[in-house]
Short mmCIF file of C-alpha atoms in Angstrom, two decimals:
data_model
loop_
_atom_site.label_atom_id
_atom_site.label_comp_id
_atom_site.label_asym_id
_atom_site.label_seq_id
_atom_site.Cartn_x
_atom_site.Cartn_y
_atom_site.Cartn_z
CA UNK A 223 112.29 79.81 90.08
CA UNK A 224 114.96 78.94 92.66
CA UNK A 225 115.01 80.86 95.94
CA UNK A 226 118.20 82.28 97.37
CA UNK A 227 119.40 80.82 100.66
CA UNK A 228 118.46 84.04 102.45
CA UNK A 229 114.95 84.05 101.01
CA UNK A 230 114.48 80.31 101.70
CA UNK A 231 115.29 80.96 105.36
CA UNK A 232 112.85 83.85 105.51
CA UNK A 233 109.93 82.04 103.95
CA UNK A 234 110.48 78.92 106.05
CA UNK A 235 110.38 80.94 109.25
CA UNK A 236 107.18 82.57 108.06
CA UNK A 237 105.67 79.19 107.22
CA UNK A 238 105.38 78.23 110.87
CA UNK A 239 103.23 81.28 111.61
CA UNK A 240 101.11 80.70 108.53
CA UNK A 241 100.35 77.05 109.22
CA UNK A 242 99.54 77.86 112.83
CA UNK A 243 96.33 79.38 111.48
CA UNK A 244 95.16 75.95 110.36
CA UNK A 245 96.67 73.84 113.12
CA UNK A 246 99.14 72.26 110.70
CA UNK A 247 102.72 71.40 111.50
CA UNK A 248 105.12 72.65 108.80
CA UNK A 249 107.99 70.53 107.58
CA UNK A 250 111.19 71.70 105.97
CA UNK A 251 109.16 72.24 102.83
CA UNK A 252 106.35 74.11 104.61
CA UNK A 253 104.20 76.79 102.94
CA UNK A 254 106.01 79.82 101.65
CA UNK A 255 105.11 83.16 103.22
CA UNK A 256 106.95 86.41 102.71
CA UNK A 257 107.10 89.47 104.88
CA UNK A 258 105.32 92.74 104.20
CA UNK A 259 106.44 93.15 100.59
CA UNK A 260 106.97 90.81 97.70
CA UNK A 261 110.48 90.27 96.38
CA UNK A 262 109.53 91.11 92.81
CA UNK A 263 106.81 92.95 90.88
CA UNK A 264 103.68 90.93 90.02
CA UNK A 265 104.85 90.15 86.52
CA UNK A 266 108.07 88.61 87.79
CA UNK A 267 106.45 86.89 90.80
CA UNK A 268 103.75 85.13 88.80
CA UNK A 269 105.93 82.24 87.55
CA UNK A 270 107.06 81.51 91.13
CA UNK A 271 103.73 81.70 93.01
CA UNK A 272 100.38 80.13 92.07
CA UNK A 273 98.12 82.49 90.19
CA UNK A 274 94.48 82.82 90.99
CA UNK A 275 91.53 85.10 90.51
CA UNK A 276 88.33 86.15 92.22
CA UNK A 277 85.04 86.56 90.40
CA UNK A 278 81.49 87.72 91.05
CA UNK A 279 78.32 88.29 89.06
CA UNK A 280 80.21 90.92 87.04
CA UNK A 281 82.06 88.12 85.24
CA UNK A 282 78.86 86.10 84.65
CA UNK A 283 79.74 82.82 82.92
CA UNK A 284 83.45 82.21 83.37
CA UNK A 285 85.50 79.86 81.19
CA UNK A 286 87.55 78.29 83.97
CA UNK A 287 89.14 75.74 81.65
CA UNK A 288 90.63 78.60 79.68
CA UNK A 289 91.64 80.31 82.92
CA UNK A 290 93.45 77.16 84.02
CA UNK A 291 95.20 76.95 80.68
CA UNK A 292 96.36 80.52 81.26
CA UNK A 293 97.85 79.63 84.63
CA UNK A 294 95.04 79.79 87.20
CA UNK A 295 95.36 77.35 90.08
CA UNK A 296 92.75 78.74 92.47
CA UNK A 297 89.70 80.97 92.52
CA UNK A 298 87.46 82.72 95.00
CA UNK A 299 83.82 83.22 94.03
CA UNK A 300 81.46 85.77 95.56
CA UNK A 301 78.52 83.97 97.11
CA UNK A 302 76.61 86.52 99.16
CA UNK A 303 76.31 90.06 100.46
CA UNK A 304 74.55 91.09 103.66
CA UNK A 305 71.54 88.76 104.12
CA UNK A 306 69.60 89.62 101.00
CA UNK A 307 71.90 89.08 98.04
CA UNK A 308 73.09 85.88 96.39
CA UNK A 309 75.31 85.88 93.33
CA UNK A 310 73.00 84.47 90.61
CA UNK A 311 76.02 82.96 88.83
CA UNK A 312 77.54 81.43 91.96
CA UNK A 313 76.65 77.77 91.35
CA UNK A 314 77.98 77.81 87.79
CA UNK A 315 81.14 79.67 88.77
CA UNK A 316 81.87 77.64 91.91
CA UNK A 317 81.21 74.26 90.31
CA UNK A 318 82.88 75.33 87.08
CA UNK A 319 86.08 76.21 88.91
CA UNK A 320 86.14 72.78 90.57
CA UNK A 321 85.47 70.94 87.30
CA UNK A 322 88.38 72.79 85.73
CA UNK A 323 90.65 71.51 88.49
CA UNK A 324 91.00 74.74 90.43
CA UNK A 325 91.10 74.90 94.21
CA UNK A 326 88.22 77.21 94.92
CA UNK A 327 86.43 78.93 97.76
CA UNK A 328 83.56 81.31 98.41
CA UNK A 329 83.55 84.82 99.82
CA UNK A 330 80.99 87.08 101.47
CA UNK A 331 80.84 90.85 101.06
CA UNK A 332 80.28 92.34 104.50
CA UNK A 333 77.59 94.93 105.24
CA UNK A 334 78.12 95.69 108.94
CA UNK A 335 75.46 98.38 108.75
CA UNK A 336 72.72 95.91 107.83
CA UNK A 337 72.78 93.08 110.37
CA UNK A 338 74.98 91.24 112.83
CA UNK A 339 78.11 89.40 111.84
CA UNK A 340 76.66 86.12 113.05
CA UNK A 341 73.52 86.53 110.98
CA UNK A 342 75.47 87.33 107.83
CA UNK A 343 77.83 84.41 108.46
CA UNK A 344 74.91 82.00 108.77
CA UNK A 345 73.41 83.33 105.54
CA UNK A 346 76.76 82.98 103.79
CA UNK A 347 77.33 79.40 104.91
CA UNK A 348 73.80 78.40 103.88
CA UNK A 349 74.32 79.80 100.40
CA UNK A 350 77.75 78.55 99.38
CA UNK A 351 80.18 79.48 102.13
CA UNK A 352 80.62 76.01 103.57
CA UNK A 353 83.97 74.24 103.72
CA UNK A 354 85.22 70.66 103.54
CA UNK A 355 88.67 69.24 104.23
CA UNK A 356 89.13 67.78 100.74
CA UNK A 357 92.17 69.81 99.71
CA UNK A 358 90.15 71.44 96.92
CA UNK A 359 88.00 73.82 98.95
CA UNK A 360 89.51 77.04 100.29
CA UNK A 361 88.29 78.31 103.65
CA UNK A 362 85.41 80.80 103.55
CA UNK A 363 86.50 84.41 103.10
CA UNK A 364 85.16 87.67 104.49
CA UNK A 365 85.48 90.67 102.17
CA UNK A 366 85.41 93.70 104.46
CA UNK A 367 86.37 97.05 102.99
CA UNK A 368 85.12 100.52 102.15
CA UNK A 369 81.39 101.04 101.93
CA UNK A 370 80.66 101.20 98.18
CA UNK A 371 77.18 102.57 98.79
CA UNK A 372 78.01 105.60 100.93
CA UNK A 373 81.38 107.30 100.62
CA UNK A 374 80.64 109.40 103.70
CA UNK A 375 80.36 106.30 105.91
CA UNK A 376 83.36 104.25 104.87
CA UNK A 377 83.26 102.37 108.17
CA UNK A 378 79.51 101.73 107.89
CA UNK A 379 78.76 104.01 110.83
CA UNK A 380 80.45 101.67 113.32
CA UNK A 381 82.97 102.68 115.94
CA UNK A 382 86.27 100.83 116.12
CA UNK A 383 85.04 98.70 119.01
CA UNK A 384 81.76 97.82 117.31
CA UNK A 385 83.55 96.93 114.07
CA UNK A 386 85.91 94.58 115.87
CA UNK A 387 82.95 92.94 117.61
CA UNK A 388 81.13 92.59 114.28
CA UNK A 389 84.10 90.83 112.66
CA UNK A 390 84.47 88.48 115.64
CA UNK A 391 80.76 87.71 115.49
CA UNK A 392 81.07 86.76 111.82
CA UNK A 393 84.23 84.75 112.37
CA UNK A 394 82.92 82.87 115.39
CA UNK A 395 79.77 81.83 113.54
CA UNK A 396 81.71 80.71 110.45
CA UNK A 397 83.97 78.64 112.65
CA UNK A 398 81.02 77.14 114.54
CA UNK A 399 79.32 76.14 111.28
CA UNK A 400 82.33 75.07 109.20
CA UNK A 401 85.21 74.38 111.55
CA UNK A 402 87.40 77.07 109.93
CA UNK A 403 88.11 80.68 110.67
CA UNK A 404 87.48 82.83 107.60
CA UNK A 405 90.22 84.36 105.53
CA UNK A 406 89.98 88.15 105.86
CA UNK A 407 90.15 90.22 102.67
CA UNK A 408 90.85 93.89 103.30
CA UNK A 409 93.23 96.79 102.72
CA UNK A 410 95.66 98.17 105.26
CA UNK A 411 94.11 101.63 104.99
CA UNK A 412 90.55 100.50 105.62
CA UNK A 413 91.51 98.08 108.38
CA UNK A 414 93.56 100.57 110.31
CA UNK A 415 90.98 103.34 109.90
CA UNK A 416 87.89 101.28 110.70
CA UNK A 417 89.11 98.83 113.35
CA UNK A 418 91.45 101.27 115.09
CA UNK A 419 94.46 99.23 114.01
CA UNK A 420 93.16 96.11 115.73
CA UNK A 421 95.76 93.36 116.07
CA UNK A 422 93.26 90.87 117.45
CA UNK A 423 92.77 88.79 114.30
CA UNK A 424 96.24 88.21 112.87
CA UNK A 425 97.10 85.20 115.03
CA UNK A 426 94.04 83.21 113.94
CA UNK A 427 93.00 84.54 110.52
CA UNK A 428 94.80 84.25 107.20
CA UNK A 429 95.15 87.57 105.37
CA UNK A 430 94.03 88.26 101.81
CA UNK A 431 95.38 91.74 101.23
CA UNK A 432 94.46 94.07 98.40
CA UNK A 433 97.25 96.25 97.05
CA UNK A 434 97.13 97.31 93.42
CA UNK A 435 99.57 98.88 91.04
CA UNK A 436 102.78 98.24 92.97
CA UNK A 437 105.60 95.74 93.18
CA UNK A 438 104.28 94.37 96.46
CA UNK A 439 101.25 94.62 98.73
CA UNK A 440 102.99 97.29 100.79
CA UNK A 441 102.30 97.82 104.46
CA UNK A 442 99.98 95.17 105.86
CA UNK A 443 96.99 95.74 108.14
CA UNK A 444 97.86 96.05 111.82
CA UNK A 445 98.86 92.77 113.43
CA UNK A 446 99.71 90.75 110.34
CA UNK A 447 103.32 90.05 109.50
CA UNK A 448 102.58 87.83 106.48
CA UNK A 449 100.02 87.64 103.71
CA UNK A 450 98.47 84.41 102.42
CA UNK A 451 96.73 85.85 99.35
CA UNK A 452 97.52 89.09 97.57
CA UNK A 453 95.07 90.70 95.15
CA UNK A 454 97.45 92.73 93.02
CA UNK A 455 95.20 93.90 90.19
CA UNK A 456 91.63 94.28 89.00
CA UNK A 457 92.34 93.03 85.50
CA UNK A 458 94.86 90.82 83.79
CA UNK A 459 95.23 87.49 82.05
CA UNK A 460 92.53 85.83 84.18
CA UNK A 461 88.82 86.74 84.48
CA UNK A 462 88.10 89.12 87.35
CA UNK A 463 90.63 90.32 89.90
CA UNK A 464 94.18 88.95 89.89
CA UNK A 465 95.60 87.14 92.91
CA UNK A 466 98.66 85.26 94.15
CA UNK A 467 98.99 82.60 96.82
CA UNK A 468 102.09 82.90 98.97
CA UNK A 469 103.39 79.36 98.52
CA UNK A 470 103.50 76.42 96.14
CA UNK A 471 100.50 74.50 94.78
CA UNK A 472 101.16 71.75 97.33
CA UNK A 473 101.17 74.35 100.08
CA UNK A 474 97.89 75.68 98.72
CA UNK A 475 96.37 72.22 98.99
CA UNK A 476 97.64 71.92 102.55
CA UNK A 477 96.12 75.28 103.41
CA UNK A 478 92.82 74.21 101.83
CA UNK A 479 92.75 70.98 103.86
CA UNK A 480 93.32 72.86 107.08
CA UNK A 481 95.96 70.49 108.44
#
C-alpha cells in the first residue's frame, strides 16, 4: 500500500528515533514508525505492516507453517515467569517459528512482587531469553502489566519509585547478558498508574503496546512518542494474540539485528 507524501514524511522522521534504540543509522528507507495512533483500523493496516503473533503455553503446539501461510512474519514466545516457571512448550514453539521462517523472540512475564528484576532477567536469559545479531532473533521482551493473581495489588505492592528501579534492574541485567535492552510490553493505563508516568525508558527501550478493540493503540505510555509493536487483539487469523510491527519486513530484520 503506497504512503501519502505527508505520511512518508512523518514515518521517516519517526524512524530516526526508533533506530536510535538499536544504535542503527536510518537511511531514506529507514524503519517506519507512526505517532500515537495508527492511520487505519487493524483490518486495513494489516496488508501494509508485517503481521505477527505472540504465544504461550495456552497455544501448546503451534503450526507456524500455517501461520506463515496466513501472513505471519514474526512471533514472540513466552519463555518464563518470575524465577520458577518455564513454558513447557517453549522449545517447540521457539524453534518451530524459526523453522517456518519467522523472525522470533522470547518474552518474560514480570512478577515484581517475587524477586528482583536482575534475578528474573538472569533466569529469563538462561531459559530462552538470549539474543543474537542474526537478523532472525528479536530482542528479549519484558511483559509488565496488571497483576493477574491479585486484582487488589495491580502494581504488585510496589511504589512508583520501586517499580521504576525494578524495571531498570531487569533491563540492565538483560543488556549485560545479551547486549540488548529489552522491548517493553505494557499498556498506557498500567504504566502510568504503576510507574508514576515514568518517562525514563522511552529513549532506550522499544515499546510493544497493548491496545485492543480500536482503530489504533491510542494514547501511549508516558515518554514514548512511537510504538514498535502493537498488540491489537487477543484472537484473529493467527494463533494467540495478534500483533503488528511498525515498519516493513526489511525494517523488522534491521531491528532484529540491532544495527
